[in-house]
């Protein structure tokens, strides 16, 4: 962190001391609510860049999918409609299975393991993104994923026929394998979906349930700790190539700081939001032994399916993770 602070101070000074160049405004679409810790981290990152570049690059965040919806953010950045933005990495699993490395049930279930898994996967993901004209700036995990239901559920059999809100391929597949009916809905729209009965369950973090006040419709949260998916911030590579070295240094230093702070916030937010769900009136606790064991079996199936789909590179990621 010391090195980082020095770098930041040095680059900020260089940037402000230079003759003012043309100021650029970078709109930064983000999919999750302004109050969410990812959005708060993004807002701090934006401020850091704006200050650090002496206003040469001003980043303005647009949370809650207000500029582009989550599913449209990557394309908007690839095509230069927006220079920078944040998206759920595993949302791209339908393009390439590798993007789903962080949504394999029960592979990495703690913050420490999630960090190790990310270390193993990062070079492959950076390469995939680079091929799509995207440069990775930073990535931050969500808290562990648990299961939300309206009614009490003690086994996979109890899940049969329940309408399930999904957010990527892995979550849709989980619904299929548990006999539920998946419907993909952006986090920004789930409060309404639950209120109107479009869905009665989902897998997500305590954080998203808290942000969307799901206790207004749902009553149970089972702490399954299935996986920790990741959000990442990307910049259009053509635009990145046109940024001065001094400003690139500032942005990279701000990104490093954001990743550090975002990880810290994610951990802090885990307990805080689970308590928030309880305060909202939800039953929060571990799943029954039977349900846990049945979900673990489904996890084995999904791990094998992912390894088949992700090929040698996927296997190398899992092997590198397991050997750490
Ligand atoms: N919240 C996001 C993704 C993972 C999470 O915890 C969502 O539910 O859309």
mmCIF file of C-alpha atoms and ligand atoms in Angstrom:
data_model
loop_
_atom_site.group_PDB
_atom_site.id
_atom_site.type_symbol
_atom_site.label_atom_id
_atom_site.label_comp_id
_atom_site.label_asym_id
_atom_site.label_seq_id
_atom_site.Cartn_x
_atom_site.Cartn_y
_atom_site.Cartn_z
ATOM 1 C CA UNK A 1 0.000 0.000 0.000
ATOM 2 C CA UNK A 2 2.908 2.351 0.692
ATOM 3 C CA UNK A 3 4.220 1.989 -2.838
ATOM 4 C CA UNK A 4 0.732 2.596 -4.129
ATOM 5 C CA UNK A 5 0.261 5.782 -2.125
ATOM 6 C CA UNK A 6 3.585 7.128 -3.380
ATOM 7 C CA UNK A 7 2.732 6.284 -6.948
ATOM 8 C CA UNK A 8 -0.617 7.945 -6.590
ATOM 9 C CA UNK A 9 0.869 11.077 -5.055
ATOM 10 C CA UNK A 10 3.591 11.275 -7.704
ATOM 11 C CA UNK A 11 1.276 10.804 -10.649
ATOM 12 C CA UNK A 12 -1.291 13.196 -9.252
ATOM 13 C CA UNK A 13 1.375 15.870 -8.911
ATOM 14 C CA UNK A 14 2.685 15.279 -12.423
ATOM 15 C CA UNK A 15 -0.787 15.490 -13.825
ATOM 16 C CA UNK A 16 -1.793 18.653 -12.021
ATOM 17 C CA UNK A 17 1.537 20.354 -12.732
ATOM 18 C CA UNK A 18 1.237 19.742 -16.475
ATOM 19 C CA UNK A 19 -0.369 22.343 -18.707
ATOM 20 C CA UNK A 20 -4.101 21.637 -18.710
ATOM 21 C CA UNK A 21 -4.932 19.353 -21.610
ATOM 22 C CA UNK A 22 -8.393 18.865 -23.082
ATOM 23 C CA UNK A 23 -10.630 17.606 -20.289
ATOM 24 C CA UNK A 24 -12.488 14.414 -21.120
ATOM 25 C CA UNK A 25 -15.654 13.160 -19.455
ATOM 26 C CA UNK A 26 -15.956 9.386 -19.152
ATOM 27 C CA UNK A 27 -19.436 8.085 -18.401
ATOM 28 C CA UNK A 28 -19.213 4.851 -16.412
ATOM 29 C CA UNK A 29 -22.308 2.609 -16.540
ATOM 30 C CA UNK A 30 -22.794 0.282 -13.553
ATOM 31 C CA UNK A 31 -25.621 -2.226 -13.083
ATOM 32 C CA UNK A 32 -26.214 -2.236 -9.328
ATOM 33 C CA UNK A 33 -27.933 0.216 -6.978
ATOM 34 C CA UNK A 34 -26.072 3.352 -5.867
ATOM 35 C CA UNK A 35 -26.075 2.122 -2.254
ATOM 36 C CA UNK A 36 -24.353 -1.175 -3.154
ATOM 37 C CA UNK A 37 -20.707 -1.510 -2.110
ATOM 38 C CA UNK A 38 -19.551 -2.114 -5.708
ATOM 39 C CA UNK A 39 -21.188 1.143 -6.756
ATOM 40 C CA UNK A 40 -19.683 2.949 -3.748
ATOM 41 C CA UNK A 41 -16.255 1.565 -4.683
ATOM 42 C CA UNK A 42 -16.772 2.686 -8.289
ATOM 43 C CA UNK A 43 -17.739 6.181 -7.153
ATOM 44 C CA UNK A 44 -14.537 6.430 -5.065
ATOM 45 C CA UNK A 45 -12.525 5.133 -8.022
ATOM 46 C CA UNK A 46 -14.109 7.788 -10.260
ATOM 47 C CA UNK A 47 -13.259 10.520 -7.762
ATOM 48 C CA UNK A 48 -9.688 9.224 -7.457
ATOM 49 C CA UNK A 49 -9.197 9.379 -11.236
ATOM 50 C CA UNK A 50 -10.805 12.792 -11.584
ATOM 51 C CA UNK A 51 -8.626 14.222 -8.811
ATOM 52 C CA UNK A 52 -5.500 12.319 -9.793
ATOM 53 C CA UNK A 53 -5.578 13.402 -13.415
ATOM 54 C CA UNK A 54 -6.179 17.010 -12.363
ATOM 55 C CA UNK A 55 -9.556 16.854 -14.107
ATOM 56 C CA UNK A 56 -8.066 15.774 -17.453
ATOM 57 C CA UNK A 57 -10.233 12.666 -17.184
ATOM 58 C CA UNK A 58 -13.446 13.101 -15.242
ATOM 59 C CA UNK A 59 -15.267 9.821 -14.570
ATOM 60 C CA UNK A 60 -19.001 10.042 -13.864
ATOM 61 C CA UNK A 61 -20.656 6.848 -12.584
ATOM 62 C CA UNK A 62 -24.225 5.862 -13.528
ATOM 63 C CA UNK A 63 -25.396 3.122 -11.106
ATOM 64 C CA UNK A 64 -28.628 1.051 -11.155
ATOM 65 C CA UNK A 65 -28.367 0.290 -14.862
ATOM 66 C CA UNK A 66 -29.505 3.872 -15.540
ATOM 67 C CA UNK A 67 -27.226 4.433 -18.563
ATOM 68 C CA UNK A 68 -27.024 0.826 -19.832
ATOM 69 C CA UNK A 69 -28.585 -2.252 -18.273
ATOM 70 C CA UNK A 70 -26.157 -4.868 -16.925
ATOM 71 C CA UNK A 71 -26.568 -7.149 -19.923
ATOM 72 C CA UNK A 72 -25.732 -4.297 -22.347
ATOM 73 C CA UNK A 73 -22.739 -2.759 -20.566
ATOM 74 C CA UNK A 74 -19.933 -4.833 -22.098
ATOM 75 C CA UNK A 75 -21.149 -4.288 -25.659
ATOM 76 C CA UNK A 76 -21.523 -0.556 -25.012
ATOM 77 C CA UNK A 77 -17.883 -0.361 -23.966
ATOM 78 C CA UNK A 78 -16.575 -2.633 -26.733
ATOM 79 C CA UNK A 79 -18.246 -0.404 -29.310
ATOM 80 C CA UNK A 80 -17.141 2.822 -27.619
ATOM 81 C CA UNK A 81 -20.665 3.991 -26.705
ATOM 82 C CA UNK A 82 -19.252 4.279 -23.195
ATOM 83 C CA UNK A 83 -15.484 4.336 -22.482
ATOM 84 C CA UNK A 84 -15.566 2.509 -19.162
ATOM 85 C CA UNK A 85 -18.001 0.481 -17.047
ATOM 86 C CA UNK A 86 -18.647 -2.330 -14.586
ATOM 87 C CA UNK A 87 -20.280 -5.707 -15.169
ATOM 88 C CA UNK A 88 -20.710 -9.114 -13.548
ATOM 89 C CA UNK A 89 -17.932 -11.214 -15.100
ATOM 90 C CA UNK A 90 -19.905 -14.473 -15.159
ATOM 91 C CA UNK A 91 -22.636 -12.674 -17.092
ATOM 92 C CA UNK A 92 -20.476 -13.465 -20.166
ATOM 93 C CA UNK A 93 -20.546 -17.205 -19.541
ATOM 94 C CA UNK A 94 -22.873 -17.642 -22.509
ATOM 95 C CA UNK A 95 -20.079 -16.326 -24.791
ATOM 96 C CA UNK A 96 -17.307 -18.434 -23.330
ATOM 97 C CA UNK A 97 -17.505 -20.924 -20.459
ATOM 98 C CA UNK A 98 -14.218 -19.579 -19.027
ATOM 99 C CA UNK A 99 -16.046 -16.446 -17.867
ATOM 100 C CA UNK A 100 -17.993 -18.699 -15.484
ATOM 101 C CA UNK A 101 -14.950 -19.872 -13.486
ATOM 102 C CA UNK A 102 -16.225 -17.999 -10.415
ATOM 103 C CA UNK A 103 -19.746 -19.500 -10.443
ATOM 104 C CA UNK A 104 -18.822 -23.160 -10.020
ATOM 105 C CA UNK A 105 -20.751 -24.339 -6.953
ATOM 106 C CA UNK A 106 -18.576 -25.102 -3.919
ATOM 107 C CA UNK A 107 -15.212 -24.681 -5.655
ATOM 108 C CA UNK A 108 -14.209 -21.448 -3.876
ATOM 109 C CA UNK A 109 -16.554 -20.596 -1.012
ATOM 110 C CA UNK A 110 -14.588 -18.087 1.107
ATOM 111 C CA UNK A 111 -13.042 -14.693 0.357
ATOM 112 C CA UNK A 112 -9.544 -16.188 0.626
ATOM 113 C CA UNK A 113 -10.304 -18.999 -1.798
ATOM 114 C CA UNK A 114 -12.081 -16.626 -4.144
ATOM 115 C CA UNK A 115 -8.921 -14.467 -4.237
ATOM 116 C CA UNK A 116 -6.812 -17.544 -5.049
ATOM 117 C CA UNK A 117 -9.198 -18.636 -7.767
ATOM 118 C CA UNK A 118 -9.103 -15.155 -9.273
ATOM 119 C CA UNK A 119 -5.312 -15.224 -9.284
ATOM 120 C CA UNK A 120 -5.428 -18.527 -11.175
ATOM 121 C CA UNK A 121 -8.028 -17.308 -13.690
ATOM 122 C CA UNK A 122 -6.960 -13.695 -14.222
ATOM 123 C CA UNK A 123 -4.467 -14.206 -17.095
ATOM 124 C CA UNK A 124 -7.059 -16.172 -19.123
ATOM 125 C CA UNK A 125 -9.767 -13.606 -18.452
ATOM 126 C CA UNK A 126 -7.496 -10.660 -19.304
ATOM 127 C CA UNK A 127 -6.616 -12.363 -22.593
ATOM 128 C CA UNK A 128 -10.267 -13.065 -23.448
ATOM 129 C CA UNK A 129 -11.207 -9.465 -22.734
ATOM 130 C CA UNK A 130 -8.234 -8.103 -24.703
ATOM 131 C CA UNK A 131 -9.432 -10.079 -27.741
ATOM 132 C CA UNK A 132 -12.692 -8.152 -27.387
ATOM 133 C CA UNK A 133 -11.092 -4.701 -27.296
ATOM 134 C CA UNK A 134 -11.395 -4.485 -23.516
ATOM 135 C CA UNK A 135 -8.767 -3.750 -20.866
ATOM 136 C CA UNK A 136 -9.363 -5.033 -17.339
ATOM 137 C CA UNK A 137 -8.852 -2.417 -14.619
ATOM 138 C CA UNK A 138 -10.008 -4.075 -11.403
ATOM 139 C CA UNK A 139 -12.305 -6.786 -10.047
ATOM 140 C CA UNK A 140 -14.124 -7.197 -6.721
ATOM 141 C CA UNK A 141 -16.076 -10.240 -5.453
ATOM 142 C CA UNK A 142 -19.638 -10.332 -4.178
ATOM 143 C CA UNK A 143 -20.205 -11.902 -0.746
ATOM 144 C CA UNK A 144 -20.933 -15.678 -0.679
ATOM 145 C CA UNK A 145 -24.071 -16.782 -2.501
ATOM 146 C CA UNK A 146 -27.010 -18.207 -0.582
ATOM 147 C CA UNK A 147 -30.558 -19.222 -1.450
ATOM 148 C CA UNK A 148 -33.605 -17.020 -0.966
ATOM 149 C CA UNK A 149 -37.137 -18.418 -0.783
ATOM 150 C CA UNK A 150 -40.586 -17.218 0.082
ATOM 151 C CA UNK A 151 -41.433 -20.412 2.001
ATOM 152 C CA UNK A 152 -39.342 -22.753 4.113
ATOM 153 C CA UNK A 153 -37.311 -25.261 2.082
ATOM 154 C CA UNK A 154 -35.484 -28.241 3.589
ATOM 155 C CA UNK A 155 -34.573 -30.343 0.581
ATOM 156 C CA UNK A 156 -34.179 -30.107 -3.163
ATOM 157 C CA UNK A 157 -37.560 -31.841 -3.516
ATOM 158 C CA UNK A 158 -39.147 -28.832 -1.743
ATOM 159 C CA UNK A 159 -37.826 -26.579 -4.542
ATOM 160 C CA UNK A 160 -39.713 -28.283 -7.329
ATOM 161 C CA UNK A 161 -41.697 -25.914 -9.534
ATOM 162 C CA UNK A 162 -40.638 -22.702 -7.740
ATOM 163 C CA UNK A 163 -40.036 -19.683 -10.001
ATOM 164 C CA UNK A 164 -36.373 -18.800 -9.621
ATOM 165 C CA UNK A 165 -34.659 -15.537 -10.559
ATOM 166 C CA UNK A 166 -31.317 -16.227 -12.281
ATOM 167 C CA UNK A 167 -28.447 -13.839 -13.162
ATOM 168 C CA UNK A 168 -26.149 -15.971 -15.360
ATOM 169 C CA UNK A 169 -25.936 -19.409 -17.019
ATOM 170 C CA UNK A 170 -24.783 -21.153 -13.852
ATOM 171 C CA UNK A 171 -27.750 -19.868 -11.845
ATOM 172 C CA UNK A 172 -30.189 -20.953 -14.584
ATOM 173 C CA UNK A 173 -28.563 -24.372 -14.618
ATOM 174 C CA UNK A 174 -28.811 -24.614 -10.832
ATOM 175 C CA UNK A 175 -32.538 -23.945 -11.156
ATOM 176 C CA UNK A 176 -32.927 -26.667 -13.790
ATOM 177 C CA UNK A 177 -31.049 -29.223 -11.716
ATOM 178 C CA UNK A 178 -33.169 -28.473 -8.641
ATOM 179 C CA UNK A 179 -36.443 -28.634 -10.584
ATOM 180 C CA UNK A 180 -37.079 -24.895 -10.374
ATOM 181 C CA UNK A 181 -38.141 -22.586 -13.221
ATOM 182 C CA UNK A 182 -35.441 -20.027 -14.066
ATOM 183 C CA UNK A 183 -36.197 -16.510 -15.259
ATOM 184 C CA UNK A 184 -33.307 -14.088 -15.823
ATOM 185 C CA UNK A 185 -33.833 -10.711 -14.161
ATOM 186 C CA UNK A 186 -31.363 -7.868 -13.530
ATOM 187 C CA UNK A 187 -30.678 -7.101 -9.859
ATOM 188 C CA UNK A 188 -32.066 -3.592 -10.403
ATOM 189 C CA UNK A 189 -35.475 -5.149 -11.170
ATOM 190 C CA UNK A 190 -35.806 -7.918 -8.598
ATOM 191 C CA UNK A 191 -37.853 -6.070 -5.948
ATOM 192 C CA UNK A 192 -40.645 -5.706 -8.460
ATOM 193 C CA UNK A 193 -40.234 -9.262 -9.743
ATOM 194 C CA UNK A 194 -40.658 -10.662 -6.235
ATOM 195 C CA UNK A 195 -43.504 -8.296 -5.367
ATOM 196 C CA UNK A 196 -45.475 -9.336 -8.454
ATOM 197 C CA UNK A 197 -44.714 -13.072 -8.165
ATOM 198 C CA UNK A 198 -42.648 -13.261 -11.368
ATOM 199 C CA UNK A 199 -40.139 -15.084 -9.140
ATOM 200 C CA UNK A 200 -40.265 -16.444 -5.571
ATOM 201 C CA UNK A 201 -36.621 -17.391 -5.073
ATOM 202 C CA UNK A 202 -33.048 -16.681 -6.156
ATOM 203 C CA UNK A 203 -29.422 -17.411 -5.381
ATOM 204 C CA UNK A 204 -27.494 -14.247 -4.486
ATOM 205 C CA UNK A 205 -25.558 -12.559 -1.706
ATOM 206 C CA UNK A 206 -27.017 -11.074 1.441
ATOM 207 C CA UNK A 207 -25.876 -7.824 -0.089
ATOM 208 C CA UNK A 208 -28.249 -7.886 -3.058
ATOM 209 C CA UNK A 209 -31.166 -9.022 -0.897
ATOM 210 C CA UNK A 210 -30.450 -6.154 1.480
ATOM 211 C CA UNK A 211 -30.005 -3.563 -1.290
ATOM 212 C CA UNK A 212 -33.335 -4.584 -2.849
ATOM 213 C CA UNK A 213 -35.207 -5.006 0.487
ATOM 214 C CA UNK A 214 -36.349 -8.483 -0.506
ATOM 215 C CA UNK A 215 -37.843 -9.104 2.959
ATOM 216 C CA UNK A 216 -40.866 -7.274 1.619
ATOM 217 C CA UNK A 217 -41.625 -10.457 -0.387
ATOM 218 C CA UNK A 218 -39.305 -13.289 0.711
ATOM 219 C CA UNK A 219 -38.903 -14.886 4.132
ATOM 220 C CA UNK A 220 -35.932 -17.267 4.099
ATOM 221 C CA UNK A 221 -32.225 -16.892 3.377
ATOM 222 C CA UNK A 222 -30.113 -20.056 3.546
ATOM 223 C CA UNK A 223 -26.380 -19.410 3.936
ATOM 224 C CA UNK A 224 -25.200 -21.974 1.443
ATOM 225 C CA UNK A 225 -21.898 -20.213 0.544
ATOM 226 C CA UNK A 226 -22.058 -21.690 -2.942
ATOM 227 C CA UNK A 227 -19.563 -19.339 -4.678
ATOM 228 C CA UNK A 228 -18.425 -15.697 -4.831
ATOM 229 C CA UNK A 229 -18.959 -14.202 -8.283
ATOM 230 C CA UNK A 230 -17.004 -11.135 -9.294
ATOM 231 C CA UNK A 231 -17.716 -7.743 -10.813
ATOM 232 C CA UNK A 232 -15.022 -6.148 -12.956
ATOM 233 C CA UNK A 233 -14.323 -2.720 -14.371
ATOM 234 C CA UNK A 234 -13.209 -2.557 -17.980
ATOM 235 C CA UNK A 235 -12.139 0.211 -20.330
ATOM 236 C CA UNK A 236 -12.337 0.284 -24.130
ATOM 237 C CA UNK A 237 -8.818 -0.648 -25.336
ATOM 238 C CA UNK A 238 -8.725 1.962 -28.156
ATOM 239 C CA UNK A 239 -9.614 4.698 -25.694
ATOM 240 C CA UNK A 240 -7.089 3.298 -23.206
ATOM 241 C CA UNK A 241 -4.363 3.422 -25.880
ATOM 242 C CA UNK A 242 -4.988 7.154 -26.293
ATOM 243 C CA UNK A 243 -4.520 7.923 -22.583
ATOM 244 C CA UNK A 244 -1.200 9.565 -21.610
ATOM 245 C CA UNK A 245 1.271 7.473 -19.611
ATOM 246 C CA UNK A 246 0.893 9.792 -16.632
ATOM 247 C CA UNK A 247 -2.885 9.387 -16.622
ATOM 248 C CA UNK A 248 -2.606 5.622 -17.174
ATOM 249 C CA UNK A 249 -0.463 5.468 -14.042
ATOM 250 C CA UNK A 250 -3.089 7.393 -12.091
ATOM 251 C CA UNK A 251 -5.913 5.168 -13.337
ATOM 252 C CA UNK A 252 -3.973 1.970 -12.588
ATOM 253 C CA UNK A 253 -3.131 3.189 -9.097
ATOM 254 C CA UNK A 254 -6.775 4.190 -8.467
ATOM 255 C CA UNK A 255 -7.846 0.742 -9.753
ATOM 256 C CA UNK A 256 -5.469 -0.998 -7.366
ATOM 257 C CA UNK A 257 -6.811 1.075 -4.504
ATOM 258 C CA UNK A 258 -10.418 0.351 -5.571
ATOM 259 C CA UNK A 259 -9.760 -3.397 -5.704
ATOM 260 C CA UNK A 260 -8.250 -3.325 -2.244
ATOM 261 C CA UNK A 261 -11.049 -1.184 -0.792
ATOM 262 C CA UNK A 262 -13.760 -3.147 -2.632
ATOM 263 C CA UNK A 263 -12.523 -6.454 -1.198
ATOM 264 C CA UNK A 264 -12.498 -4.985 2.256
ATOM 265 C CA UNK A 265 -16.000 -3.560 1.800
ATOM 266 C CA UNK A 266 -17.313 -6.903 0.501
ATOM 267 C CA UNK A 267 -16.142 -8.638 3.676
ATOM 268 C CA UNK A 268 -17.552 -5.939 5.959
ATOM 269 C CA UNK A 269 -20.826 -5.893 4.065
ATOM 270 C CA UNK A 270 -21.363 -9.663 4.420
ATOM 271 C CA UNK A 271 -22.242 -9.687 8.128
ATOM 272 C CA UNK A 272 -23.867 -6.276 8.007
ATOM 273 C CA UNK A 273 -26.317 -7.235 5.272
ATOM 274 C CA UNK A 274 -27.191 -10.636 6.786
ATOM 275 C CA UNK A 275 -28.123 -8.746 9.954
ATOM 276 C CA UNK A 276 -30.074 -6.320 7.765
ATOM 277 C CA UNK A 277 -32.084 -9.243 6.347
ATOM 278 C CA UNK A 278 -32.812 -10.435 9.901
ATOM 279 C CA UNK A 279 -33.842 -6.944 10.961
ATOM 280 C CA UNK A 280 -36.158 -6.889 7.961
ATOM 281 C CA UNK A 281 -37.858 -9.986 9.388
ATOM 282 C CA UNK A 282 -36.220 -12.788 7.399
ATOM 283 C CA UNK A 283 -35.117 -16.176 8.752
ATOM 284 C CA UNK A 284 -31.375 -16.288 8.102
ATOM 285 C CA UNK A 285 -29.344 -19.424 8.779
ATOM 286 C CA UNK A 286 -27.659 -22.494 7.356
ATOM 287 C CA UNK A 287 -29.467 -24.958 5.107
ATOM 288 C CA UNK A 288 -30.516 -28.372 6.494
ATOM 289 C CA UNK A 289 -27.978 -31.154 6.225
ATOM 290 C CA UNK A 290 -30.062 -32.905 3.599
ATOM 291 C CA UNK A 291 -30.377 -29.791 1.447
ATOM 292 C CA UNK A 292 -26.643 -29.060 1.818
ATOM 293 C CA UNK A 293 -25.707 -32.590 0.731
ATOM 294 C CA UNK A 294 -28.105 -32.546 -2.217
ATOM 295 C CA UNK A 295 -26.772 -29.175 -3.359
ATOM 296 C CA UNK A 296 -23.192 -30.470 -3.102
ATOM 297 C CA UNK A 297 -24.124 -33.326 -5.452
ATOM 298 C CA UNK A 298 -25.537 -30.829 -7.910
ATOM 299 C CA UNK A 299 -22.290 -28.891 -7.480
ATOM 300 C CA UNK A 300 -20.312 -31.945 -8.630
ATOM 301 C CA UNK A 301 -22.492 -32.216 -11.745
ATOM 302 C CA UNK A 302 -22.053 -28.513 -12.501
ATOM 303 C CA UNK A 303 -18.289 -28.671 -11.923
ATOM 304 C CA UNK A 304 -17.992 -31.529 -14.417
ATOM 305 C CA UNK A 305 -20.190 -29.715 -16.933
ATOM 306 C CA UNK A 306 -18.070 -26.591 -16.607
ATOM 307 C CA UNK A 307 -14.814 -28.533 -17.009
ATOM 308 C CA UNK A 308 -16.199 -30.118 -20.200
ATOM 309 C CA UNK A 309 -17.246 -26.745 -21.578
ATOM 310 C CA UNK A 310 -14.117 -24.808 -20.556
ATOM 311 C CA UNK A 311 -11.615 -27.353 -21.932
ATOM 312 C CA UNK A 312 -7.891 -27.455 -21.153
ATOM 313 C CA UNK A 313 -7.691 -23.816 -20.132
ATOM 314 C CA UNK A 314 -10.524 -24.282 -17.641
ATOM 315 C CA UNK A 315 -8.906 -27.396 -16.221
ATOM 316 C CA UNK A 316 -5.617 -25.509 -15.869
ATOM 317 C CA UNK A 317 -7.382 -22.806 -13.820
ATOM 318 C CA UNK A 318 -8.969 -25.340 -11.458
ATOM 319 C CA UNK A 319 -5.692 -27.286 -11.154
ATOM 320 C CA UNK A 320 -3.725 -24.101 -10.417
ATOM 321 C CA UNK A 321 -6.299 -23.147 -7.795
ATOM 322 C CA UNK A 322 -6.275 -26.584 -6.167
ATOM 323 C CA UNK A 323 -2.476 -26.716 -6.025
ATOM 324 C CA UNK A 324 -2.171 -23.407 -4.116
HETATM 325 N N1 LIG B 1 -25.587 -10.043 -6.552
HETATM 326 C C1 LIG B 1 -25.730 -9.965 -7.976
HETATM 327 C C2 LIG B 1 -24.762 -10.966 -8.525
HETATM 328 C C3 LIG B 1 -24.246 -11.725 -7.369
HETATM 329 C C4 LIG B 1 -24.786 -11.033 -6.178
HETATM 330 O O1 LIG B 1 -24.501 -11.311 -5.030
HETATM 331 C C5 LIG B 1 -27.106 -10.288 -8.419
HETATM 332 O O2 LIG B 1 -27.860 -10.912 -7.675
HETATM 333 O O3 LIG B 1 -27.449 -9.936 -9.541
#
